[in-house]
mmCIF file of C-alpha atoms and ligand atoms in Angstrom:
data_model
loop_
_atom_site.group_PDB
_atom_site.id
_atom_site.type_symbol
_atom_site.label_atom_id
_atom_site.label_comp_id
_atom_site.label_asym_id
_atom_site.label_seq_id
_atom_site.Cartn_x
_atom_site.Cartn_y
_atom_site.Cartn_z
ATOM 1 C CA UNK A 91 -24.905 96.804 4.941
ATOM 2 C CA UNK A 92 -21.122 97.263 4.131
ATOM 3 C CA UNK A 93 -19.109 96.884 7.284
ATOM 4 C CA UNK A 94 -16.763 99.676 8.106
ATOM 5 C CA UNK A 95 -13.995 99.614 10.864
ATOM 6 C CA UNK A 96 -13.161 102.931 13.047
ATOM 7 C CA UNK A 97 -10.134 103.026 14.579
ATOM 8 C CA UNK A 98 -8.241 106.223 16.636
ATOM 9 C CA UNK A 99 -4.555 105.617 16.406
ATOM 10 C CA UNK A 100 -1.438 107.601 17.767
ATOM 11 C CA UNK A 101 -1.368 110.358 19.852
ATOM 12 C CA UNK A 102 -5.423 111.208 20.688
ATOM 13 C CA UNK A 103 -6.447 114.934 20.325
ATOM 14 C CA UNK A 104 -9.302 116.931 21.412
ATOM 15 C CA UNK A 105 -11.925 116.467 18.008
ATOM 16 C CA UNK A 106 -11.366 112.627 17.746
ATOM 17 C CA UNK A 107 -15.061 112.487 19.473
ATOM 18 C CA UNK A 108 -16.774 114.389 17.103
ATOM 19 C CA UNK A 109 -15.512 112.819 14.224
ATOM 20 C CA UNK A 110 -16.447 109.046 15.397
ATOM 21 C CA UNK A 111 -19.791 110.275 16.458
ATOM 22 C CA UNK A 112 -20.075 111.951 12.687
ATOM 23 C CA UNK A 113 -18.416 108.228 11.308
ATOM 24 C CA UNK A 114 -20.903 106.375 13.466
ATOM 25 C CA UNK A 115 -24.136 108.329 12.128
ATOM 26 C CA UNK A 116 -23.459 109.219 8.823
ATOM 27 C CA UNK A 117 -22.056 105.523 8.247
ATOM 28 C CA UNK A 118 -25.372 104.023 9.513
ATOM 29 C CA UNK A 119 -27.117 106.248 8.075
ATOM 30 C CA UNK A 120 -26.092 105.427 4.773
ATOM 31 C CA UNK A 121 -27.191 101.840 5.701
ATOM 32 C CA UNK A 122 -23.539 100.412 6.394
ATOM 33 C CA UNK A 123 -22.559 98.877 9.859
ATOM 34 C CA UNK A 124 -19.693 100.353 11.773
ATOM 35 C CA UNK A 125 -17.617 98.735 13.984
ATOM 36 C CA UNK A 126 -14.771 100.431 16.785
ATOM 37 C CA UNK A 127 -11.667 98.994 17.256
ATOM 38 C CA UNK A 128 -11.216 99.768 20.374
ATOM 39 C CA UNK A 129 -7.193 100.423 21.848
ATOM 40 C CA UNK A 130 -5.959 101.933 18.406
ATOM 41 C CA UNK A 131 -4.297 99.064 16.208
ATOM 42 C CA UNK A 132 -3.091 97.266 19.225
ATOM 43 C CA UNK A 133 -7.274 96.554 19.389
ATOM 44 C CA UNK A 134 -6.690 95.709 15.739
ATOM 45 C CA UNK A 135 -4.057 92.822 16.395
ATOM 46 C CA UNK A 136 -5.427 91.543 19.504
ATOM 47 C CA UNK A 137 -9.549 91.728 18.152
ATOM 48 C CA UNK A 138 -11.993 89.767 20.473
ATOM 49 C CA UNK A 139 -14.056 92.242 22.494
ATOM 50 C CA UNK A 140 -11.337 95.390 20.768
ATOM 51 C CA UNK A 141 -13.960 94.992 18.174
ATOM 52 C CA UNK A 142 -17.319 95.928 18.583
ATOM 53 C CA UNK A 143 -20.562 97.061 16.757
ATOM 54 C CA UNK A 144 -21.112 100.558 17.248
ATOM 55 C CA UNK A 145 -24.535 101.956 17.128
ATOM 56 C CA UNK A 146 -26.653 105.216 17.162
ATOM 57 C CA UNK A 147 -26.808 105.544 21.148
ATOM 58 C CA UNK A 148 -22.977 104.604 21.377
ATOM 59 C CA UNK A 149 -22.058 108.177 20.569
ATOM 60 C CA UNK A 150 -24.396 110.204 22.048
ATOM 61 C CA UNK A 151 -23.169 112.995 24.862
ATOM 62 C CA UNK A 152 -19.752 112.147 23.548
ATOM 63 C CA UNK A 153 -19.192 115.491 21.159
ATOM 64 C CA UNK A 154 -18.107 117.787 23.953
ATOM 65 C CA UNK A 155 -15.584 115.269 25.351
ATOM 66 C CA UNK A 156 -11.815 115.515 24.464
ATOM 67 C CA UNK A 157 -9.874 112.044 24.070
ATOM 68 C CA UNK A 158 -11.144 109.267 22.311
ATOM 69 C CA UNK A 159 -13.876 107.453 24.125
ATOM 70 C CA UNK A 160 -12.302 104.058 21.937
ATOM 71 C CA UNK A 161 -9.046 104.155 23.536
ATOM 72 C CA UNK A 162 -5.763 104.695 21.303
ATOM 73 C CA UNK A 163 -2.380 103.296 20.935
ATOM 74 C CA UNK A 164 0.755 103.926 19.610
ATOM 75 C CA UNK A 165 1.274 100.295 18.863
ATOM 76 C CA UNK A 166 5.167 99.007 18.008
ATOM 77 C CA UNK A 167 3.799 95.552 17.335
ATOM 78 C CA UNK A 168 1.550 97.126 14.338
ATOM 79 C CA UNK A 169 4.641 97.650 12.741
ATOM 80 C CA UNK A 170 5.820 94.366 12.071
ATOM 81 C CA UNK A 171 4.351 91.865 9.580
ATOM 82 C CA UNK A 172 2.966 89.788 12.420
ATOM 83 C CA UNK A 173 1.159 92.501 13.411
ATOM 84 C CA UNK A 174 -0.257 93.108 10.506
ATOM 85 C CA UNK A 175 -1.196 89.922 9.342
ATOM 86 C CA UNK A 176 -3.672 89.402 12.775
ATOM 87 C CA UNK A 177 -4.909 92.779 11.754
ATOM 88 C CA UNK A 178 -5.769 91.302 8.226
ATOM 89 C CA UNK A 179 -7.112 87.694 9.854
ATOM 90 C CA UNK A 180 -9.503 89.845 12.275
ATOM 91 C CA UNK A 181 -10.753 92.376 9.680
ATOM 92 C CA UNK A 182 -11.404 89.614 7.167
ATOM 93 C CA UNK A 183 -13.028 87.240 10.281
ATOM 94 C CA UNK A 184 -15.840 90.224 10.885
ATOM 95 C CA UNK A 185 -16.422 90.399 7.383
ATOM 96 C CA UNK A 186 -15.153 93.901 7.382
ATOM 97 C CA UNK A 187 -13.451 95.481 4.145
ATOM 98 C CA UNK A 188 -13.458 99.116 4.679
ATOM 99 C CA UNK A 189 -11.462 101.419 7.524
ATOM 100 C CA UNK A 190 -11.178 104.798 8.599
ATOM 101 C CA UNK A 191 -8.582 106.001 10.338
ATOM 102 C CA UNK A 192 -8.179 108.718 12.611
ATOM 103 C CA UNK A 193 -5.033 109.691 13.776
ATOM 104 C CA UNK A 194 -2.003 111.734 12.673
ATOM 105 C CA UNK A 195 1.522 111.335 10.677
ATOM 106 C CA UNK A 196 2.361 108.019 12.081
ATOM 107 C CA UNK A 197 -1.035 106.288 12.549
ATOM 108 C CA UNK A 198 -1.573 107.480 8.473
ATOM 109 C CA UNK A 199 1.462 106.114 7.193
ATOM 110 C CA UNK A 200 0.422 103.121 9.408
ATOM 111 C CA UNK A 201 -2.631 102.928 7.279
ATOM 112 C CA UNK A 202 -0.912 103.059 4.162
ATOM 113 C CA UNK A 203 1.307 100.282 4.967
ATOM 114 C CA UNK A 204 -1.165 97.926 5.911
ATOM 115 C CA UNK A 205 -3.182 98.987 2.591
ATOM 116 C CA UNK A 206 -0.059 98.608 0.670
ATOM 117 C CA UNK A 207 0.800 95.118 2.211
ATOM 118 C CA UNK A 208 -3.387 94.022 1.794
ATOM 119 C CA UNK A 209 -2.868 91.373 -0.755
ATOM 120 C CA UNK A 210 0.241 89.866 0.274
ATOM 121 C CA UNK A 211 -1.435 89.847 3.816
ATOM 122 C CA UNK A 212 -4.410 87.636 2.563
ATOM 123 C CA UNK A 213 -2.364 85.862 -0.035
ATOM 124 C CA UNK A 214 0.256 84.535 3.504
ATOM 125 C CA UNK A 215 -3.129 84.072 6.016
ATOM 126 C CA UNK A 216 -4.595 81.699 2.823
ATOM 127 C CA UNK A 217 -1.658 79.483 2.718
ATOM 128 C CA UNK A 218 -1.261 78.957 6.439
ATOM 129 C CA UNK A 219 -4.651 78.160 6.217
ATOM 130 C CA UNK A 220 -5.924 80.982 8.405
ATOM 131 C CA UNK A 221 -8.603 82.325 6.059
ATOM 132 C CA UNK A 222 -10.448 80.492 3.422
ATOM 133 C CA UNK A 223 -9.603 80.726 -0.163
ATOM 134 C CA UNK A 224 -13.430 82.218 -0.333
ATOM 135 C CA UNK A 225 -12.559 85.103 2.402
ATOM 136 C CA UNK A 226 -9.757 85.852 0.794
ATOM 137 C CA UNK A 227 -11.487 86.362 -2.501
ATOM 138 C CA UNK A 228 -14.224 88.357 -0.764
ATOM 139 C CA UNK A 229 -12.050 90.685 1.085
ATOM 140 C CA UNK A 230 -9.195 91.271 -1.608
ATOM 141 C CA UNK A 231 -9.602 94.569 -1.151
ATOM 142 C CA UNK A 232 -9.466 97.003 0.884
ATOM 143 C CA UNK A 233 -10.496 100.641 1.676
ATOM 144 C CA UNK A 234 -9.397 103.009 3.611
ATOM 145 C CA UNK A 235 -9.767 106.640 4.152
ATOM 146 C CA UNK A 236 -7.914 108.269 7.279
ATOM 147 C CA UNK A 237 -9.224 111.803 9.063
ATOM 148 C CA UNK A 238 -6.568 114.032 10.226
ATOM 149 C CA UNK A 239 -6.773 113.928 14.310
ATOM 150 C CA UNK A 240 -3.586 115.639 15.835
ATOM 151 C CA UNK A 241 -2.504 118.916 17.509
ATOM 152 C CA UNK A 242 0.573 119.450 16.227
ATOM 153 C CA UNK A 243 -1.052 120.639 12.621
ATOM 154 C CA UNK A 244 2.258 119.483 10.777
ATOM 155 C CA UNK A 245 -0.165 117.456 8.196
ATOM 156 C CA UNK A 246 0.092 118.824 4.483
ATOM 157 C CA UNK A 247 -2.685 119.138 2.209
ATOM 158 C CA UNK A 248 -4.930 120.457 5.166
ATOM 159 C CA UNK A 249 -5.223 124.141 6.638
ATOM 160 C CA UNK A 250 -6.146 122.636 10.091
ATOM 161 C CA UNK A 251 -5.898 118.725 11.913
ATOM 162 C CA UNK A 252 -8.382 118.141 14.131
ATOM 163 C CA UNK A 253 -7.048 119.105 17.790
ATOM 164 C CA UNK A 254 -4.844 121.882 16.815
ATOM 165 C CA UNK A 255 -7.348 124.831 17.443
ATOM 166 C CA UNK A 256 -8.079 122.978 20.939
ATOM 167 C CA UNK A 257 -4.742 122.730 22.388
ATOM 168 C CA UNK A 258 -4.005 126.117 21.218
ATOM 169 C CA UNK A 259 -6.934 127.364 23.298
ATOM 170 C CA UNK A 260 -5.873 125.406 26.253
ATOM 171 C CA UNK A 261 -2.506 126.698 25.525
ATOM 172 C CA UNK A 262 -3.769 130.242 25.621
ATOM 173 C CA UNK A 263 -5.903 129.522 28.837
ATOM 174 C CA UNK A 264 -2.072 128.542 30.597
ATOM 175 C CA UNK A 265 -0.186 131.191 29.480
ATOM 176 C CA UNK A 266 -3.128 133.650 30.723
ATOM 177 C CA UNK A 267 -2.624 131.818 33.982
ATOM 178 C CA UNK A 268 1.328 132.300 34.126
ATOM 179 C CA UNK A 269 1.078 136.283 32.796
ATOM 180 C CA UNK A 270 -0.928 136.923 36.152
ATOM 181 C CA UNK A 271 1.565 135.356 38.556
ATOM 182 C CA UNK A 272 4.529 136.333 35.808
ATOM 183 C CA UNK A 273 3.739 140.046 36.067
ATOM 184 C CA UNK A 274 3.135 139.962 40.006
ATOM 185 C CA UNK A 275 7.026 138.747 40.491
ATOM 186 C CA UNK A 276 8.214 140.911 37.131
ATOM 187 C CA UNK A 277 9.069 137.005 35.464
ATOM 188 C CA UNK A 278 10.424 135.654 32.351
ATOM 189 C CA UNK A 279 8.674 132.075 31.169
ATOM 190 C CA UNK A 280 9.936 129.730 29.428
ATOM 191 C CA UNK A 281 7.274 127.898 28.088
ATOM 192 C CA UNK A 282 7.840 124.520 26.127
ATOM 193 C CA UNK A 283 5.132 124.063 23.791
ATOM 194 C CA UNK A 284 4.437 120.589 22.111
ATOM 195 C CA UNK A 285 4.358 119.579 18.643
ATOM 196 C CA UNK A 286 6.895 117.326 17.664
ATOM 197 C CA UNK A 287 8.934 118.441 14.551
ATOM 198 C CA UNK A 288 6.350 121.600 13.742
ATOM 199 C CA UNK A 289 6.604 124.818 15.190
ATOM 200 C CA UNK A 290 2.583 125.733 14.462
ATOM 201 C CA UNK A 291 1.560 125.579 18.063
ATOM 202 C CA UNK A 292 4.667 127.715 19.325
ATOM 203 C CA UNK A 293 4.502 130.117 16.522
ATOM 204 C CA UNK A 294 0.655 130.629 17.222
ATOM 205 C CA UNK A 295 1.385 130.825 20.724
ATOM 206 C CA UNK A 296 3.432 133.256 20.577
ATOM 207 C CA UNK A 297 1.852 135.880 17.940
ATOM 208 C CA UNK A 298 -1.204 135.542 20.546
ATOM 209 C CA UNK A 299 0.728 136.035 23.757
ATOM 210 C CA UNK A 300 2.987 139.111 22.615
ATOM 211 C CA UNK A 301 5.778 137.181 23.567
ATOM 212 C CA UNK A 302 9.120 138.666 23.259
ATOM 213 C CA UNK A 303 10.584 135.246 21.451
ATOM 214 C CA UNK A 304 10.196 132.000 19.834
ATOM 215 C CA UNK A 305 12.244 128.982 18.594
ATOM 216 C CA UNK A 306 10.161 127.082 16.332
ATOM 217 C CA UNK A 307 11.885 123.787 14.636
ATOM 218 C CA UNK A 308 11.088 125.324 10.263
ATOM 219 C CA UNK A 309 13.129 128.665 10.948
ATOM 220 C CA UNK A 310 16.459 128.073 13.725
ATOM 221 C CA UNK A 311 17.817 131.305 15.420
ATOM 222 C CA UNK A 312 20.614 132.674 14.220
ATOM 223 C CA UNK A 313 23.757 131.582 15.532
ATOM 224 C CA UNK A 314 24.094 134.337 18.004
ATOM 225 C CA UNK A 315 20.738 133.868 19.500
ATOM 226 C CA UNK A 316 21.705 134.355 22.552
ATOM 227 C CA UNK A 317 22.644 138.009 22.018
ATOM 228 C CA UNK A 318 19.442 138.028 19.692
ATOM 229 C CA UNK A 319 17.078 136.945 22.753
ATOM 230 C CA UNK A 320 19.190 140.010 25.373
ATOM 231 C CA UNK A 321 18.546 142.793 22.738
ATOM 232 C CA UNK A 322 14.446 141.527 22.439
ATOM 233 C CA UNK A 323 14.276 141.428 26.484
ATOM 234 C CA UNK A 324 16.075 144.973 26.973
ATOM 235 C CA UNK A 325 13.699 146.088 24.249
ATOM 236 C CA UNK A 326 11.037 145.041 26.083
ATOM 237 C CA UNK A 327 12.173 145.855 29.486
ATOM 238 C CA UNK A 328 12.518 149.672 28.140
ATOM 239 C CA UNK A 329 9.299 149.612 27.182
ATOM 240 C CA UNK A 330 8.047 148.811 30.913
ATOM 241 C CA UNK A 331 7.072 145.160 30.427
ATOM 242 C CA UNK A 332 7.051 143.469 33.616
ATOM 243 C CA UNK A 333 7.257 139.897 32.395
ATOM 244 C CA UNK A 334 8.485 138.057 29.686
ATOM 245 C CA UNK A 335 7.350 135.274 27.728
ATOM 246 C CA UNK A 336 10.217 132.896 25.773
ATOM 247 C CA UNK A 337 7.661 130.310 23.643
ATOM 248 C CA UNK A 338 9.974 127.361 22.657
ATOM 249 C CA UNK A 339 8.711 124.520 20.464
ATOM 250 C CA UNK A 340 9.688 121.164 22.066
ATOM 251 C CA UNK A 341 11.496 120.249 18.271
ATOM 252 C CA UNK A 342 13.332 123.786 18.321
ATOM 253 C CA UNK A 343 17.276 123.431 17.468
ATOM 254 C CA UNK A 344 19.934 125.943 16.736
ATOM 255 C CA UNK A 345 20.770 126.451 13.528
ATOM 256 C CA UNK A 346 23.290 122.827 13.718
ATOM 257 C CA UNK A 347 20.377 120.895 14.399
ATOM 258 C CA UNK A 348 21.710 120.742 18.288
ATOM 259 C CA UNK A 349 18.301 120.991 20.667
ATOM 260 C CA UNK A 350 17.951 124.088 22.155
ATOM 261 C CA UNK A 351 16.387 123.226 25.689
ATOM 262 C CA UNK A 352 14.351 124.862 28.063
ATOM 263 C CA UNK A 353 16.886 124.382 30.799
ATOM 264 C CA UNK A 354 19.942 126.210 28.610
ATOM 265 C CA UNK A 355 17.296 129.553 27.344
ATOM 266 C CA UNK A 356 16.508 129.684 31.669
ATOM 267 C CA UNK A 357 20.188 129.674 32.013
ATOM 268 C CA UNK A 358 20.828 131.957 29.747
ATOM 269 C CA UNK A 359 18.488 134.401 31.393
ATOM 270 C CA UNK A 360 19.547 133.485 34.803
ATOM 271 C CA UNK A 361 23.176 133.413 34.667
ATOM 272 C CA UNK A 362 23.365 136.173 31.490
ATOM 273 C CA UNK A 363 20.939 138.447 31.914
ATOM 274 C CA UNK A 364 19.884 138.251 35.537
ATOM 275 C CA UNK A 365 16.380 137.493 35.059
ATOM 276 C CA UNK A 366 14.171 135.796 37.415
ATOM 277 C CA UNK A 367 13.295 132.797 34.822
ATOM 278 C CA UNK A 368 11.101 129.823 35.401
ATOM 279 C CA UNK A 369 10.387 127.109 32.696
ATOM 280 C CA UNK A 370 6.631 125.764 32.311
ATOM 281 C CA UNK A 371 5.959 122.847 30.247
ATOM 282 C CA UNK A 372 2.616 122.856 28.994
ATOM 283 C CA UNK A 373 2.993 119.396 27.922
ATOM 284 C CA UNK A 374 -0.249 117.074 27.705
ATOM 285 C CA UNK A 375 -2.330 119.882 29.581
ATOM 286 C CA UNK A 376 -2.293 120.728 25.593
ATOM 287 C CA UNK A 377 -3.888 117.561 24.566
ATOM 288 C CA UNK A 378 -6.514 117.563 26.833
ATOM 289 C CA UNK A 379 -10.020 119.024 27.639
ATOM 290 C CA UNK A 380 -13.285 119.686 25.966
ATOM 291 C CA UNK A 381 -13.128 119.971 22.130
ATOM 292 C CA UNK A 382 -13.376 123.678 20.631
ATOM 293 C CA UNK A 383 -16.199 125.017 18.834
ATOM 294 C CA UNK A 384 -13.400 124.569 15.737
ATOM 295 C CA UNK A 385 -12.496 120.980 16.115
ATOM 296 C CA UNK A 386 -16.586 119.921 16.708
ATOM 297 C CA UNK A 387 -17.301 120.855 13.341
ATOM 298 C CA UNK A 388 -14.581 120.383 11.693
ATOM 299 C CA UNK A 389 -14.311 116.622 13.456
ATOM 300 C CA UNK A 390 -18.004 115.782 12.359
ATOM 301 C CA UNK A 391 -17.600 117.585 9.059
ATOM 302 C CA UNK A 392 -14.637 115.047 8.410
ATOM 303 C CA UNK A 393 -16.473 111.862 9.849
ATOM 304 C CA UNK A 394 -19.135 112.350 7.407
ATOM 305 C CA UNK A 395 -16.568 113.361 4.884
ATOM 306 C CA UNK A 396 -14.590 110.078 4.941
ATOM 307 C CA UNK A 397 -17.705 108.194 4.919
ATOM 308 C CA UNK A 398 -18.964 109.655 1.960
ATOM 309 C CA UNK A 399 -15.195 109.382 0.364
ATOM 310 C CA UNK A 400 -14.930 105.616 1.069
ATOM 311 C CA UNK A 401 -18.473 105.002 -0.707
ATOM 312 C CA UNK A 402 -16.440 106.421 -3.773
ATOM 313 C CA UNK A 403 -13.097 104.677 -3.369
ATOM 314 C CA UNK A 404 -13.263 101.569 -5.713
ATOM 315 C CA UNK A 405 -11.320 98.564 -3.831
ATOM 316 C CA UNK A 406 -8.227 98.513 -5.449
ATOM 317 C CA UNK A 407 -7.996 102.537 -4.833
ATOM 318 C CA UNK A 408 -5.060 103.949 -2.643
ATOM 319 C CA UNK A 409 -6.219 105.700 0.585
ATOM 320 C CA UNK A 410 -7.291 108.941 0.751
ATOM 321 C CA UNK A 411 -7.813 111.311 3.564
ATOM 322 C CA UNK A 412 -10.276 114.365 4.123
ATOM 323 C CA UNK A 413 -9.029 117.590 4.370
ATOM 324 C CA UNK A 414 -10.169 121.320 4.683
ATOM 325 C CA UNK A 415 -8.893 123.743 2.605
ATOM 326 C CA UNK A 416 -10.778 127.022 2.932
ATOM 327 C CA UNK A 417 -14.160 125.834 4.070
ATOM 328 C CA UNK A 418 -14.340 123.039 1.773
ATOM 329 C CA UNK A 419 -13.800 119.249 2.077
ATOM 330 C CA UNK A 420 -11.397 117.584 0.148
ATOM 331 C CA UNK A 421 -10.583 114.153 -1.009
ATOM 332 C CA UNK A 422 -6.454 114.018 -0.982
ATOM 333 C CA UNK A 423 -4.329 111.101 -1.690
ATOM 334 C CA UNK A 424 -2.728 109.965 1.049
ATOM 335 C CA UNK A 425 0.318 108.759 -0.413
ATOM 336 C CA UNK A 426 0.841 111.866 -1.930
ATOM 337 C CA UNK A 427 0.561 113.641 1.730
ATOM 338 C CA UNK A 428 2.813 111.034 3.106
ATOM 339 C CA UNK A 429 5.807 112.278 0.557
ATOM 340 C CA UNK A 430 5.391 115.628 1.223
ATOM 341 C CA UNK A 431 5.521 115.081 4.450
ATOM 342 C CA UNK A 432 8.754 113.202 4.339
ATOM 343 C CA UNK A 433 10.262 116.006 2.579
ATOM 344 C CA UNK A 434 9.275 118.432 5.007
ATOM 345 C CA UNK A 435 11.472 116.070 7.601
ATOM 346 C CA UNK A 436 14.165 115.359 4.983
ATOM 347 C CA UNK A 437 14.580 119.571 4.396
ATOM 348 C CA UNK A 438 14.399 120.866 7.595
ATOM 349 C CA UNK A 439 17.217 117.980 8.368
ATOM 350 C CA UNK A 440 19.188 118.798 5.631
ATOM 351 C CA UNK A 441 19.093 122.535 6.451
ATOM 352 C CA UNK A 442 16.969 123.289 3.590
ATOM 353 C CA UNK A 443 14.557 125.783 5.469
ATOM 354 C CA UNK A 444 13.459 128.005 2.718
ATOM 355 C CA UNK A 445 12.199 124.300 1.340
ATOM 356 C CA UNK A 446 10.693 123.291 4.681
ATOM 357 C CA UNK A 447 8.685 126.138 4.765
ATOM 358 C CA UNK A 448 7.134 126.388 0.996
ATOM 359 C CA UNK A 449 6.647 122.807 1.709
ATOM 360 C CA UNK A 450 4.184 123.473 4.745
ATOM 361 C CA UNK A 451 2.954 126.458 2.469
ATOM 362 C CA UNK A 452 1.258 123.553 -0.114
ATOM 363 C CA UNK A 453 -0.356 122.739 3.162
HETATM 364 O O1 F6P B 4 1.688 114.184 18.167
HETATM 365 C C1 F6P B 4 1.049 114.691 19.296
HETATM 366 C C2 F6P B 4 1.999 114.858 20.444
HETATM 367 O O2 F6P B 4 1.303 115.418 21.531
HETATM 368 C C3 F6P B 4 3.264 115.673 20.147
HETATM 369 O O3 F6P B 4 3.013 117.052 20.163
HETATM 370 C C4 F6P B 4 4.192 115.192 21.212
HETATM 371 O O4 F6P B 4 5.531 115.318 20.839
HETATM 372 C C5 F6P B 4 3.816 113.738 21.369
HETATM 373 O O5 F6P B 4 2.514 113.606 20.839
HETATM 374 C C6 F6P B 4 3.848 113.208 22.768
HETATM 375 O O6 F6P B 4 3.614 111.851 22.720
HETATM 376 P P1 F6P B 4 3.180 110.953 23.958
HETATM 377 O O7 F6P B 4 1.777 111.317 24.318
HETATM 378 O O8 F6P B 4 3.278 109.553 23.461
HETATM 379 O O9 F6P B 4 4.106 111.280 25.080
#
């Protein structure tokens, strides 16, 4: 059978399980071989035991289990043509020609690079002699299809990554856990939520906490946010709360592009408005734990997905990645994601939030 390479990249996220256990079984059930590369691409450059055969046994009792039971990476040496070129010599050396990727922004673009680069890769391993002219002939192509494994849901072209509904469940389990003691001591959190550059998680968070306010990265306070955030609490405080919630995304800026901290929102509600404050940072509490019902199916749903979409790709093809859109699969091109992604970054730098936002909207 057709050898395929797995490979879990970047930041992991509750999901990645279930959607090598789905690559594993559908691929060898289609008659291909599968092989894990274990460490992310750092297993890529390195090879040697960082790639082994998978087989029908290897993933079993793994479905429930957050992480990635094959190890990932965020690899700097992956970057550089060195890199890359041992990642060609070792793919080409196991006779392998296909690759999935699962992983999010970074690992994907990753993938498209090394796609990109495939036939200068072979063409510079052939002349220093480190392939034959016979592998290189064999394995002039290359296909790839990457799965979209990441909590911070800030990919376009899907509704949900894989990981996002679990850490917003674990999220949810926290801030039930701070409301208790919160309300005992009549509190105000400050809770940094993760998510790089995308506001999702924090936004969720807080339409599912009743929080009294959020800072998300796509949609900066207004410059007065300070006198914003005192009317919300009063508000709030007439109303009888006995806590407050302030759910800031760790990307969140003021309206400049200056970060707006946990530390200066606490001090503001210290020093300003006398409030007992306290910050919490969730921080990789959100990236861990047991997969949700969500992210299993949607995980194996994409595993067998990309298998099935790499059987199509012809060898010359650009990657693609699987996506859900409503409650149906879809073949996207990644390139196409990776632009739109880029102008998501490029807008909300520039200012341009109305842009930002009916960017994420294609999502
Ligand atoms: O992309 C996932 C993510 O958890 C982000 O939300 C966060 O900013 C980052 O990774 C943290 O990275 P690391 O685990 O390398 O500290």
């Amino acid at each position: 059978g057709q050898g395929i390479a797995v490979v879990t990249s970047g930041g992991d996220s509750q999901g990645m399980n279930p959607s090598l256990r789905a690559v594993v079984r559908v691929g060898l059930y289609v008659g291909c071989r599968i092989f894990y590369i274990k460490e992310g691409y750092q297993g890529m450059i390195t090879g040697g035991e960082n790639i082994v055969e998978a087989t029908w046994d290897s993933v079993s009792s793994i479905i429930h289990r957050g992480g990635t039971i094959i190890g990932s990476a965020r690899s700097k040496e992956f970057m550089t043509l060195e890199g890359k070129l041992k990642c060609a010599k070792n793919l080409v050396k196991r006779g392998i020609s296909n690759l999935i990727v699962i992983g999010g922004d970074g690992s994907l673009t990753g993938a498209r690079d090394l796609r990109r680069m495939w036939p200068d890769l072979l063409s510079q391993l052939q002349k220093s002699g480190e392939i034959t002219a016979e592998e290189a002939q064999k394995h002039h192509g290359l296909r790839v299809v990457g799965l979209i494994g990441t909590i911070d849901n800030d990919f376009p072209g899907t509704n949900m990554t894989i990981g996002a509904d679990s850490a917003l469940h674990r999220i949810l389990e926290a801030v039930n856990a701070i409301a208790s003691t919160a309300n005992s001591h009549r509190r105000t959190f400050i809770l940094e939520i993760m998510g790089r550059h995308c506001g999702y998680l924090a936004l969720k968070t807080a339409l599912t906490t009743e929080a009294d306010y959020v800072f998300i990265p796509e949609m900066p306070p207004p410059a007065n946010w300070p006198e914003d955030l005192t009317k919300k609490i009063h508000v709030s405080s007439m109303a009888g709360k006995r806590l407050h919630l302030i759910v800031l995304a760790e990307g969140a800026t003021d309206i400049d592009g200056n970060p707006i901290t946990a530390v200066m929102v606490r001090n503001y509600a210290a020093e300003k408005l006398g409030l007992d404050a306290r910050i919490t940072v969730l921080g990789h509490v959100q990236r861990g734990g047991s997969p949700s019902a969500f992210d299993r199916i949607l995980g194996s749903r994409s595993g067998a997905a990309a298998v099935f979409t790499l059987m199509d790709l012809r060898y010359d093809e650009d990657p693609a990645v699987v996506a859900v859109q409503g409650n149906h699969m879809k073949k996207l091109e990644l390139e196409q994601c990776i632009q739109i992604m880029n102008e998501m970054k490029e807008a909300i730098k520039d200012k341009q939030f109305d842009k930002a936002l009916s960017l994420r909207g294609k999502s």
